[in-house]
PDB file of C-alpha atoms in Angstrom:
ATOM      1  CA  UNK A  23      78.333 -87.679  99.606  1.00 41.00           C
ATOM      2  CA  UNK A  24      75.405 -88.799  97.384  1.00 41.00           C
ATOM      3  CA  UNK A  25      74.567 -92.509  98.212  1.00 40.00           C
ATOM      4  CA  UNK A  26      73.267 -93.957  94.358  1.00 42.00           C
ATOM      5  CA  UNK A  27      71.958 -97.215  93.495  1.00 43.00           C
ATOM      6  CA  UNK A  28      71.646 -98.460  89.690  1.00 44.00           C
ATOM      7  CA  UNK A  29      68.200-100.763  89.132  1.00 44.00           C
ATOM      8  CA  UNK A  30      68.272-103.893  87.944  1.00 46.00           C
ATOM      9  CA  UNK A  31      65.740-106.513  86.524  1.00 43.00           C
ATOM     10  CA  UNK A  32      64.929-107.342  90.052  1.00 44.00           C
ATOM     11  CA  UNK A  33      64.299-104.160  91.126  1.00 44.00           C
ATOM     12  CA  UNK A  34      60.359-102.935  91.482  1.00 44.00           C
ATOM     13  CA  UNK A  35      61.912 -99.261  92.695  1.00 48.00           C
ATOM     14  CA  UNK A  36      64.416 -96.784  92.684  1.00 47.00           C
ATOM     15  CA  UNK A  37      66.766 -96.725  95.851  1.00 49.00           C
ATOM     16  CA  UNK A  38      66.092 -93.551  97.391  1.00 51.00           C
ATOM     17  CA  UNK A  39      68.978 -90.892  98.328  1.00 59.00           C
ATOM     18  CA  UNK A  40      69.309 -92.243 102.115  1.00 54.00           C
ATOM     19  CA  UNK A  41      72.554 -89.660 102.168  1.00 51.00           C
ATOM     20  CA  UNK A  42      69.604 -87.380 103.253  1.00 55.00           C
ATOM     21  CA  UNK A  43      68.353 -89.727 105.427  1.00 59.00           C
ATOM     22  CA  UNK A  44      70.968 -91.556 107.264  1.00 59.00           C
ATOM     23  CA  UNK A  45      73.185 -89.840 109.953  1.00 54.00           C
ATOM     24  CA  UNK A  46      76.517 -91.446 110.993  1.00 55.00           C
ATOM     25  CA  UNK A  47      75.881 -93.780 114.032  1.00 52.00           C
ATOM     26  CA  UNK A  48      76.880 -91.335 117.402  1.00 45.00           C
ATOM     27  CA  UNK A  49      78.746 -94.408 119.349  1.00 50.00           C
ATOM     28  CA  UNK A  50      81.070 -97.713 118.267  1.00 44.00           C
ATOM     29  CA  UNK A  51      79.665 -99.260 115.553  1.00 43.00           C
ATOM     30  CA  UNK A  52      77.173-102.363 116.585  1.00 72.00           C
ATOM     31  CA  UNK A  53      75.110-104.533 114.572  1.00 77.00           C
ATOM     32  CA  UNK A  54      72.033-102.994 116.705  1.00 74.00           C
ATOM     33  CA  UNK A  55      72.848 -99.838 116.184  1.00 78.00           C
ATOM     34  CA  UNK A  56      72.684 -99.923 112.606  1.00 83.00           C
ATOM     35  CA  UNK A  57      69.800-102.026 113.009  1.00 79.00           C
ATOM     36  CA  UNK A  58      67.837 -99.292 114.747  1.00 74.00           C
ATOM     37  CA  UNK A  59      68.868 -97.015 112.012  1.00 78.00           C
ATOM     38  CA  UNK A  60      67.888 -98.538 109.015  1.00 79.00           C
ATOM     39  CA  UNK A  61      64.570 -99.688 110.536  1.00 72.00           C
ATOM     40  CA  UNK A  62      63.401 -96.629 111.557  1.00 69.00           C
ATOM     41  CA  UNK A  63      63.523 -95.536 108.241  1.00 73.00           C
ATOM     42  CA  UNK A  64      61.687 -98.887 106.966  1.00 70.00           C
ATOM     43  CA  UNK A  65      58.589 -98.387 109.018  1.00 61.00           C
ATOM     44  CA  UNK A  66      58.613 -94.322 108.807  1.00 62.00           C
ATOM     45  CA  UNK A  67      57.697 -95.255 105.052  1.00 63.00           C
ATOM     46  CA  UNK A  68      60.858 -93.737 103.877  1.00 69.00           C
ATOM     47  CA  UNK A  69      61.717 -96.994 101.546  1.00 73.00           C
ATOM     48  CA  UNK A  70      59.354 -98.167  99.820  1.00 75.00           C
ATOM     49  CA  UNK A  71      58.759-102.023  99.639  1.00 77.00           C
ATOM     50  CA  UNK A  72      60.556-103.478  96.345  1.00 83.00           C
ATOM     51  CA  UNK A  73      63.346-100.868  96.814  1.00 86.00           C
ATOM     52  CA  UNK A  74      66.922-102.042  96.539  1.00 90.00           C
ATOM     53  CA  UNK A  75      69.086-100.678  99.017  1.00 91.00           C
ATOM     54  CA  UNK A  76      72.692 -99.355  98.494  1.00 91.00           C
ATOM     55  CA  UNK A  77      75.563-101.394  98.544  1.00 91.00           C
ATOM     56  CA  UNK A  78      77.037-102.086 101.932  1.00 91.00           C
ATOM     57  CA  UNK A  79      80.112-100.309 101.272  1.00 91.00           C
ATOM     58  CA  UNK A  80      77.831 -97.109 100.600  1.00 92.00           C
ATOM     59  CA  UNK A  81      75.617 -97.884 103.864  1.00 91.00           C
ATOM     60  CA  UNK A  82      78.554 -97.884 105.857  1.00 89.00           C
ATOM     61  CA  UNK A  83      80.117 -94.643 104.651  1.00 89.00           C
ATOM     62  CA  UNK A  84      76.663 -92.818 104.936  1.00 88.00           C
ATOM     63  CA  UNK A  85      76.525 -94.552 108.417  1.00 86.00           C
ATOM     64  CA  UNK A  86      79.685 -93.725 109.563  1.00 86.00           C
ATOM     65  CA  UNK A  87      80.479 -97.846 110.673  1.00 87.00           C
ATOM     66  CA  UNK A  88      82.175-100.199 109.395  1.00 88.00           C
ATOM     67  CA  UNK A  89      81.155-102.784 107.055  1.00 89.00           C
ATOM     68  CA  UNK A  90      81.069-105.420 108.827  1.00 88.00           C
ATOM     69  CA  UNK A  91      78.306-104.261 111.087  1.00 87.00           C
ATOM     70  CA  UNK A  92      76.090-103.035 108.280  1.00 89.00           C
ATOM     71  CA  UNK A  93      76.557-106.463 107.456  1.00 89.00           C
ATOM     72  CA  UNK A  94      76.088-107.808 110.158  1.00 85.00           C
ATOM     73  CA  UNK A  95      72.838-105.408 110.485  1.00 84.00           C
ATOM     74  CA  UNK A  96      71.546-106.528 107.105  1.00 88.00           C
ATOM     75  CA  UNK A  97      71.680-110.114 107.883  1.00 84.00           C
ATOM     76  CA  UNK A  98      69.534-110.062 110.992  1.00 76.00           C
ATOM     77  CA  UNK A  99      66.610-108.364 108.995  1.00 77.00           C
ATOM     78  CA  UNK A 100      66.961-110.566 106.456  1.00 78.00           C
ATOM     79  CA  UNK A 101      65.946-113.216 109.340  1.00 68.00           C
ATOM     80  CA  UNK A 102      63.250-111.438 110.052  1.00 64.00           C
ATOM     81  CA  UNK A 103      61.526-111.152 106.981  1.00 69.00           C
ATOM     82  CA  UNK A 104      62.056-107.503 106.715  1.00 75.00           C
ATOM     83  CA  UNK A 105      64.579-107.496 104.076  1.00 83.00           C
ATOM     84  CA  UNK A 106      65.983-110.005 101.276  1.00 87.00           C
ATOM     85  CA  UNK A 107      69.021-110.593 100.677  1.00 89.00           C
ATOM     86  CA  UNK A 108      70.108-111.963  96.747  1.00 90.00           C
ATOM     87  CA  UNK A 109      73.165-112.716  96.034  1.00 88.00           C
ATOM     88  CA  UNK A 110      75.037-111.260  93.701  1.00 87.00           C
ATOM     89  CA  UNK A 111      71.951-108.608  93.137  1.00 90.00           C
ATOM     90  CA  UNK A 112      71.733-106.926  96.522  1.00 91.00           C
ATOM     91  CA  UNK A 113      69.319-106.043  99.566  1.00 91.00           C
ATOM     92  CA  UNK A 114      65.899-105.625  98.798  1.00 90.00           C
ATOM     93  CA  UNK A 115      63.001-104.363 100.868  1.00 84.00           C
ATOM     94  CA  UNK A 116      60.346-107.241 101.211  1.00 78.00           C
ATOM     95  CA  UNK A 117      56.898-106.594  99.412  1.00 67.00           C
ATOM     96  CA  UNK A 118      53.962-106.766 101.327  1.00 55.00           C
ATOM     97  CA  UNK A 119      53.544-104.069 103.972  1.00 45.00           C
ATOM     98  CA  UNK A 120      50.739-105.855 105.632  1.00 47.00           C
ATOM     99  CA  UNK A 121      53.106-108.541 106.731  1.00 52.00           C
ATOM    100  CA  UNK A 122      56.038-105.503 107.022  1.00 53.00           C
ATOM    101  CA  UNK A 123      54.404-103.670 109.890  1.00 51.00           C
ATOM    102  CA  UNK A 124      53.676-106.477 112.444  1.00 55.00           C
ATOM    103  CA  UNK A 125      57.844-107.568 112.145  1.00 57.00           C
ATOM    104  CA  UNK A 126      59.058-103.879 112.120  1.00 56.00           C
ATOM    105  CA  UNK A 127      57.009-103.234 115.809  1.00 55.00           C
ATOM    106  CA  UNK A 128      58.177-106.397 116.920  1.00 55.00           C
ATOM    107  CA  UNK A 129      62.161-106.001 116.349  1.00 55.00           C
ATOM    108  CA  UNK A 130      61.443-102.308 117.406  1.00 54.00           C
ATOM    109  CA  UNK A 131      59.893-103.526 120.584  1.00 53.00           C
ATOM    110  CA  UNK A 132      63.174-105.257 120.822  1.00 52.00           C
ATOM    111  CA  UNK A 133      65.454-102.922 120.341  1.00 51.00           C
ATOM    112  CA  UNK A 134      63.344-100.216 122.620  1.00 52.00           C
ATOM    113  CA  UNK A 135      63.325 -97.899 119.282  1.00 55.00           C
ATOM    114  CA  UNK A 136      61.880 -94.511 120.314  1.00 60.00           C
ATOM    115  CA  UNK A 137      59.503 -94.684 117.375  1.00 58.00           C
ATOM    116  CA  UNK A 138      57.691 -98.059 119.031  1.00 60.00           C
ATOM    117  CA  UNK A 139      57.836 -96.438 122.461  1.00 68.00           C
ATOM    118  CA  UNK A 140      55.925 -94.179 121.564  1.00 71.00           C
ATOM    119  CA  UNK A 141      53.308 -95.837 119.875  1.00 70.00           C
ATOM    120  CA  UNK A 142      52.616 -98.364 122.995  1.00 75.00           C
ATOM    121  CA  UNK A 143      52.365 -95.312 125.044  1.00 80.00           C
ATOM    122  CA  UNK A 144      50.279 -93.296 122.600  1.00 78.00           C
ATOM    123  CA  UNK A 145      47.767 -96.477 122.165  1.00 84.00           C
ATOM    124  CA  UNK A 146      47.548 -96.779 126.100  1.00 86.00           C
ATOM    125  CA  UNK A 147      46.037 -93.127 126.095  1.00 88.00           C
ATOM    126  CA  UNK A 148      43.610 -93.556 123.005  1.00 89.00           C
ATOM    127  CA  UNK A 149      42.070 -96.630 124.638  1.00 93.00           C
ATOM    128  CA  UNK A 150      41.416 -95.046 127.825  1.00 94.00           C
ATOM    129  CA  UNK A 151      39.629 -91.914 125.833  1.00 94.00           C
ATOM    130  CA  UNK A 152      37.829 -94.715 123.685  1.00 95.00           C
ATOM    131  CA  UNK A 153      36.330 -96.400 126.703  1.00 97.00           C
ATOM    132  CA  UNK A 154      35.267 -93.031 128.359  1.00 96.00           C
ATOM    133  CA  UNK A 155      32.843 -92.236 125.161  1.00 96.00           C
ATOM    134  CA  UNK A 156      32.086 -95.913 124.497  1.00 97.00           C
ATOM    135  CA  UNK A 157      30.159 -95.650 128.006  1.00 98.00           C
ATOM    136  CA  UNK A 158      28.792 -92.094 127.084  1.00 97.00           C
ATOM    137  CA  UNK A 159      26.987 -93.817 123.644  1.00 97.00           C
ATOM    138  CA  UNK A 160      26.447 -97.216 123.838  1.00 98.00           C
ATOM    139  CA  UNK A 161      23.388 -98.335 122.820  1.00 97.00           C
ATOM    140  CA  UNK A 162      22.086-102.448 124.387  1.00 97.00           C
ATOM    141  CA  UNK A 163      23.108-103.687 120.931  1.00 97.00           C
ATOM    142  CA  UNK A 164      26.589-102.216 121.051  1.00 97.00           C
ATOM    143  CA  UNK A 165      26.960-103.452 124.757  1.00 98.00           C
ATOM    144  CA  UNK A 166      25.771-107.010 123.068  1.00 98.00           C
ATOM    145  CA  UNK A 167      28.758-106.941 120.802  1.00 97.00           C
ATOM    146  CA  UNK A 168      31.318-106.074 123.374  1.00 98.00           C
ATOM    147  CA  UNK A 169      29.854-109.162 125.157  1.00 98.00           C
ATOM    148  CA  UNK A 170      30.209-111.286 122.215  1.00 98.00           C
ATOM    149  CA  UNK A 171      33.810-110.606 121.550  1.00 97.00           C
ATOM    150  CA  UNK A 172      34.207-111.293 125.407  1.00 98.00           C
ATOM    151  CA  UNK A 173      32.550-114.444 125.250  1.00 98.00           C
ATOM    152  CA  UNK A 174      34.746-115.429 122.441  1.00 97.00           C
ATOM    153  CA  UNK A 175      37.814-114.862 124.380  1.00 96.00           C
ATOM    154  CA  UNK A 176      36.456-116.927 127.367  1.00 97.00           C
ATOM    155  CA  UNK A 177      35.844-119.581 124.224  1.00 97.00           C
ATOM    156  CA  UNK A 178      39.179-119.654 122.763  1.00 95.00           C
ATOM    157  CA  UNK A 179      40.980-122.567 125.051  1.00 89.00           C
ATOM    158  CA  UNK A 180      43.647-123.049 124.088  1.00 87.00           C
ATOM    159  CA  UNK A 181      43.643-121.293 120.578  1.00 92.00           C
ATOM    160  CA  UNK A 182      45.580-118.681 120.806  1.00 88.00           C
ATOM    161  CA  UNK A 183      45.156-117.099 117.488  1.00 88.00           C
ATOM    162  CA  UNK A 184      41.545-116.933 117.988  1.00 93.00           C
ATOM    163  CA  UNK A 185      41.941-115.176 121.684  1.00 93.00           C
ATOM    164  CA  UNK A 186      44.080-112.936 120.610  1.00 89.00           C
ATOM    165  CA  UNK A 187      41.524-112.036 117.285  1.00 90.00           C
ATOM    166  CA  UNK A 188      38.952-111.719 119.793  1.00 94.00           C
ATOM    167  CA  UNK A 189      40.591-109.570 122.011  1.00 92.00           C
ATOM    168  CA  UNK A 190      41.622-107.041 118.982  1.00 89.00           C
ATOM    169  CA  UNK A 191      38.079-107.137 118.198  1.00 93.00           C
ATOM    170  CA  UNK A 192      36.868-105.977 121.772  1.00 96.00           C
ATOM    171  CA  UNK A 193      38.845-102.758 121.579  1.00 94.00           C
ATOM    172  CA  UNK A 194      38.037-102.555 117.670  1.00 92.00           C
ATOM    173  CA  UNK A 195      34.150-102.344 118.825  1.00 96.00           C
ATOM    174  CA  UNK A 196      34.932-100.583 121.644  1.00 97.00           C
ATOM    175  CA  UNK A 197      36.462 -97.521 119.126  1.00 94.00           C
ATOM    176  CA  UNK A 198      33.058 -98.009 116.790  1.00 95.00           C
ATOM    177  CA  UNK A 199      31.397 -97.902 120.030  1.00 97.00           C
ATOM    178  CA  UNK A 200      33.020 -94.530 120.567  1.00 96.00           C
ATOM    179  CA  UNK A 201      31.836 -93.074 117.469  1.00 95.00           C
ATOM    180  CA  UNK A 202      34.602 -90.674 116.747  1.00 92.00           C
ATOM    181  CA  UNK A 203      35.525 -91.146 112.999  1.00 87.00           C
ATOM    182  CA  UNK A 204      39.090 -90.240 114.104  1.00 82.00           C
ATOM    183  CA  UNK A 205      39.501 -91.916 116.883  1.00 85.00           C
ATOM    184  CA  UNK A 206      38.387 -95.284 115.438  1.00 86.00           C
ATOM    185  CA  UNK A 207      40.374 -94.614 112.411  1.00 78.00           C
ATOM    186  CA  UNK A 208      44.198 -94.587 114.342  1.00 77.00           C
ATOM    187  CA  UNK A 209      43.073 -97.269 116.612  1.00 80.00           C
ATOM    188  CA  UNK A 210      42.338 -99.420 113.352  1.00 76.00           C
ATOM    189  CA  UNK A 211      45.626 -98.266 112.231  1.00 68.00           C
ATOM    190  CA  UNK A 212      47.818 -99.641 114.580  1.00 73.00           C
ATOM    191  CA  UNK A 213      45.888-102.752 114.531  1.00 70.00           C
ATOM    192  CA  UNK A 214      49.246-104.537 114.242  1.00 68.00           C
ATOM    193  CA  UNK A 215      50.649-103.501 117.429  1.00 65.00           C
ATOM    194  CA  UNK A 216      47.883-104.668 119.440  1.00 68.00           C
ATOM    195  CA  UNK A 217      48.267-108.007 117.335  1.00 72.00           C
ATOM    196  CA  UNK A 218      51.891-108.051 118.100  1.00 72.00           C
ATOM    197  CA  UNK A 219      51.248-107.223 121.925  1.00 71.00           C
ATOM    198  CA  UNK A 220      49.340-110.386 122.273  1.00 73.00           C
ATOM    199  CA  UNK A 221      51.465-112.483 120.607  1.00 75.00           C
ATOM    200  CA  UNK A 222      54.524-111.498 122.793  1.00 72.00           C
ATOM    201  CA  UNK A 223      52.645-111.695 125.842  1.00 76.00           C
ATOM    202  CA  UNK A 224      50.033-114.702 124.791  1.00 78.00           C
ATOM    203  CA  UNK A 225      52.652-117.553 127.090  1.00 76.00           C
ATOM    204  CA  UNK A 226      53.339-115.214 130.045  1.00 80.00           C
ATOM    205  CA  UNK A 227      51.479-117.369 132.791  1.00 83.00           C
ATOM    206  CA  UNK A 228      48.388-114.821 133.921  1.00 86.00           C
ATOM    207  CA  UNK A 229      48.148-112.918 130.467  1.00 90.00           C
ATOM    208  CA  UNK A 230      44.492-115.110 129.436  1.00 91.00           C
ATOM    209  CA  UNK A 231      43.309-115.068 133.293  1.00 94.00           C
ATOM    210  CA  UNK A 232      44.356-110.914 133.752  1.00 94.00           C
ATOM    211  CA  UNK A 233      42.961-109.854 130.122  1.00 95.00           C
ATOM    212  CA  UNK A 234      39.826-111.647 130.597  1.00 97.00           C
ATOM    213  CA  UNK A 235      39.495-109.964 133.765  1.00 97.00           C
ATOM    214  CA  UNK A 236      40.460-106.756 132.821  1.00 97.00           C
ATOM    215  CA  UNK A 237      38.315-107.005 130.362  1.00 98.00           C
ATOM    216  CA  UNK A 238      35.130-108.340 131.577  1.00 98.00           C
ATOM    217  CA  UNK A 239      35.721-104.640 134.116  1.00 98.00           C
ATOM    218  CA  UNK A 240      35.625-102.346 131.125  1.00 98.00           C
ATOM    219  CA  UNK A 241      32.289-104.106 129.475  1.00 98.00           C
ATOM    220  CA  UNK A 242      30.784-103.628 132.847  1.00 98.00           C
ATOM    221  CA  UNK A 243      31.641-100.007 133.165  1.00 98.00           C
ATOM    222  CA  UNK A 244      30.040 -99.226 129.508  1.00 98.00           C
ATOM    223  CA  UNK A 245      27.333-101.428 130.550  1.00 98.00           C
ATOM    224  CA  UNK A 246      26.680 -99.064 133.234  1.00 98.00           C
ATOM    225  CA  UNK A 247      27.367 -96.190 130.836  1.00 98.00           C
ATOM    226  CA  UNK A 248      29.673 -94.741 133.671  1.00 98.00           C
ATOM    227  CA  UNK A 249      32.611 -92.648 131.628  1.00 97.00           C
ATOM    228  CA  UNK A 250      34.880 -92.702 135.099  1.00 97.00           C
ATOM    229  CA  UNK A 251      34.832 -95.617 135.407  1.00 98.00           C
ATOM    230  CA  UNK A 252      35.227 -97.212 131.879  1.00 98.00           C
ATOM    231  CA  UNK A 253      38.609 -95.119 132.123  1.00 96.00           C
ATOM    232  CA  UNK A 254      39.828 -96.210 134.938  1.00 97.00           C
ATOM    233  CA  UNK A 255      38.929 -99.905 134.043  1.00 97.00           C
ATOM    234  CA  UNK A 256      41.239 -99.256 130.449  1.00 96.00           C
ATOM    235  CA  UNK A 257      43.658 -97.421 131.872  1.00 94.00           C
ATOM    236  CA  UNK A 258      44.014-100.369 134.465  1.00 96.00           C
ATOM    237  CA  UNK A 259      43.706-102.617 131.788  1.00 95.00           C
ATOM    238  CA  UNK A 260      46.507-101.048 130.048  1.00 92.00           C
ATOM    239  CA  UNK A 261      49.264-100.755 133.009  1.00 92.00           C
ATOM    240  CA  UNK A 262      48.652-104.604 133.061  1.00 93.00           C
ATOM    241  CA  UNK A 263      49.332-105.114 129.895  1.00 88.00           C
ATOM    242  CA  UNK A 264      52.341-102.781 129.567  1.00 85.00           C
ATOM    243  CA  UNK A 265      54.137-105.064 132.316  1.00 87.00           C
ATOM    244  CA  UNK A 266      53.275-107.982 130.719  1.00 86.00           C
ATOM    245  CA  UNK A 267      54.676-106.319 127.381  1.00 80.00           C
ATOM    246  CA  UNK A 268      57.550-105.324 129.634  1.00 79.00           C
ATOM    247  CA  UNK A 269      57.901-108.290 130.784  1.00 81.00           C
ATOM    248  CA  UNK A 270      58.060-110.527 127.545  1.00 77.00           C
ATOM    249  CA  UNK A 271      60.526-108.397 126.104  1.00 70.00           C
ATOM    250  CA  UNK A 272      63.119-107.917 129.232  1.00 70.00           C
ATOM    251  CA  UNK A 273      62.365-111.625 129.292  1.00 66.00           C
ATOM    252  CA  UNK A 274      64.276-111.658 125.629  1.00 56.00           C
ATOM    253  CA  UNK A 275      66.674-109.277 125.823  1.00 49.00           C
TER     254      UNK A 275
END
């Protein structure tokens, strides 16, 4: 079957073929389910902001569900932002990948998509290498900086925007610090997963107290230009942080 979807004057881009794409759904049809599906497309890049997505009757035969819970499916990310739903016209992606990303690891956190998984565990790894050759080359100014962004942190109150901004900053630096053009390059790319992190831990009681902490034991390591223990103060850093992550989202479920 060849899913096809004719543009109108609100469209900014051709539907794609998602026949190619979508695989029926292995167990009973669930809102979720479909969910999952279509978002892991989304965020691969597969369909392009703008794009109008085929009818739900289509969906659901590529899908191998019933209507109902690709409408059902289409209505939640319509909640979230990630879609838009007009009627009379159809489903269309959101513009604006910027603001795109930060929702599509946040429902995928969620969900436990394999895709998000992944990139929580692959970040967790990248930091600790970052810290290890942060405290090879640092220089006293770069030291200074990682400071700074501390001190901002210990600054923030009760602001949480500007904590969190702080803290993304201190592994940002930390990367530059590192001064592997690769490196530096995918941490800066999945900038909006650490923001995301943050956010869904920022109210768990112990997350400002434990991060500052954690921390304030990774600048001292670099300080000290020791590479052990720079990764052992990350990779600490990190297992904390992955509960808290845990916990937030068990604590939604």
């Amino acid at each position: 079957m060849t899913v096809t979807s004719q543009p109108d004057q609100h469209s900014s881009a051709a539907a794609p073929d998602l026949a190619q794409l979508l695989r029926p759904v292995v167990r009973e049809s669930s809102v979720s389910e479909v969910a999952k599906r279509l978002l892991d497309h989304l965020s691969a890049g597969d369909i392009r902001p703008g794009t109008r997505l085929p009818a739900e009757r289509q969906l659901a035969e590529a899908l191998g569900v019933a209507r109902s819970s690709v409408r059902g499916a289409l209505s939640a990310l319509d909640v979230l932002g990630i879609i838009e739903i007009r009627p009379g016209s159809g489903s269309y992606v959101r513009e604006g990948t910027s603001e795109f990303l930060p929702r599509a690891i946040n429902w995928g956190l969620m969900l436990g998509q394999r895709r998000t998984q992944d990139l929580v565990e692959v970040r967790t790894y990248m930091e600790g290498v970052s810290a290890r050759l942060a405290a090879e080359r640092a220089s006293d100014e770069d030291v200074a900086l990682l400071e700074r962004h501390l001190q901002h942190m210990r600054d923030a109150g009760d602001d949480v925007t500007a904590f969190i901004d702080a803290d993304i900053a201190f592994h940002l630096e930390t990367a530059r610090i590192a001064r592997n053009t690769v490196l530096s390059d995918i941490l800066h790319s999945i900038r909006a997963l650490l923001q995301v992190w943050m956010e869904r831990v920022s109210d768990i009681e112990g997350t400002v107290s434990g991060t500052l902490c954690e921390h304030d034991a990774v600048l001292q390591a670099i300080r000290a230009r020791d590479p052990e223990a720079a990764d052992r103060a990350m990779a600490e850093h990190m297992r904390m942080a992955s509960a808290r992550l845990r916990a937030s989202v068990d604590g939604e479920a």
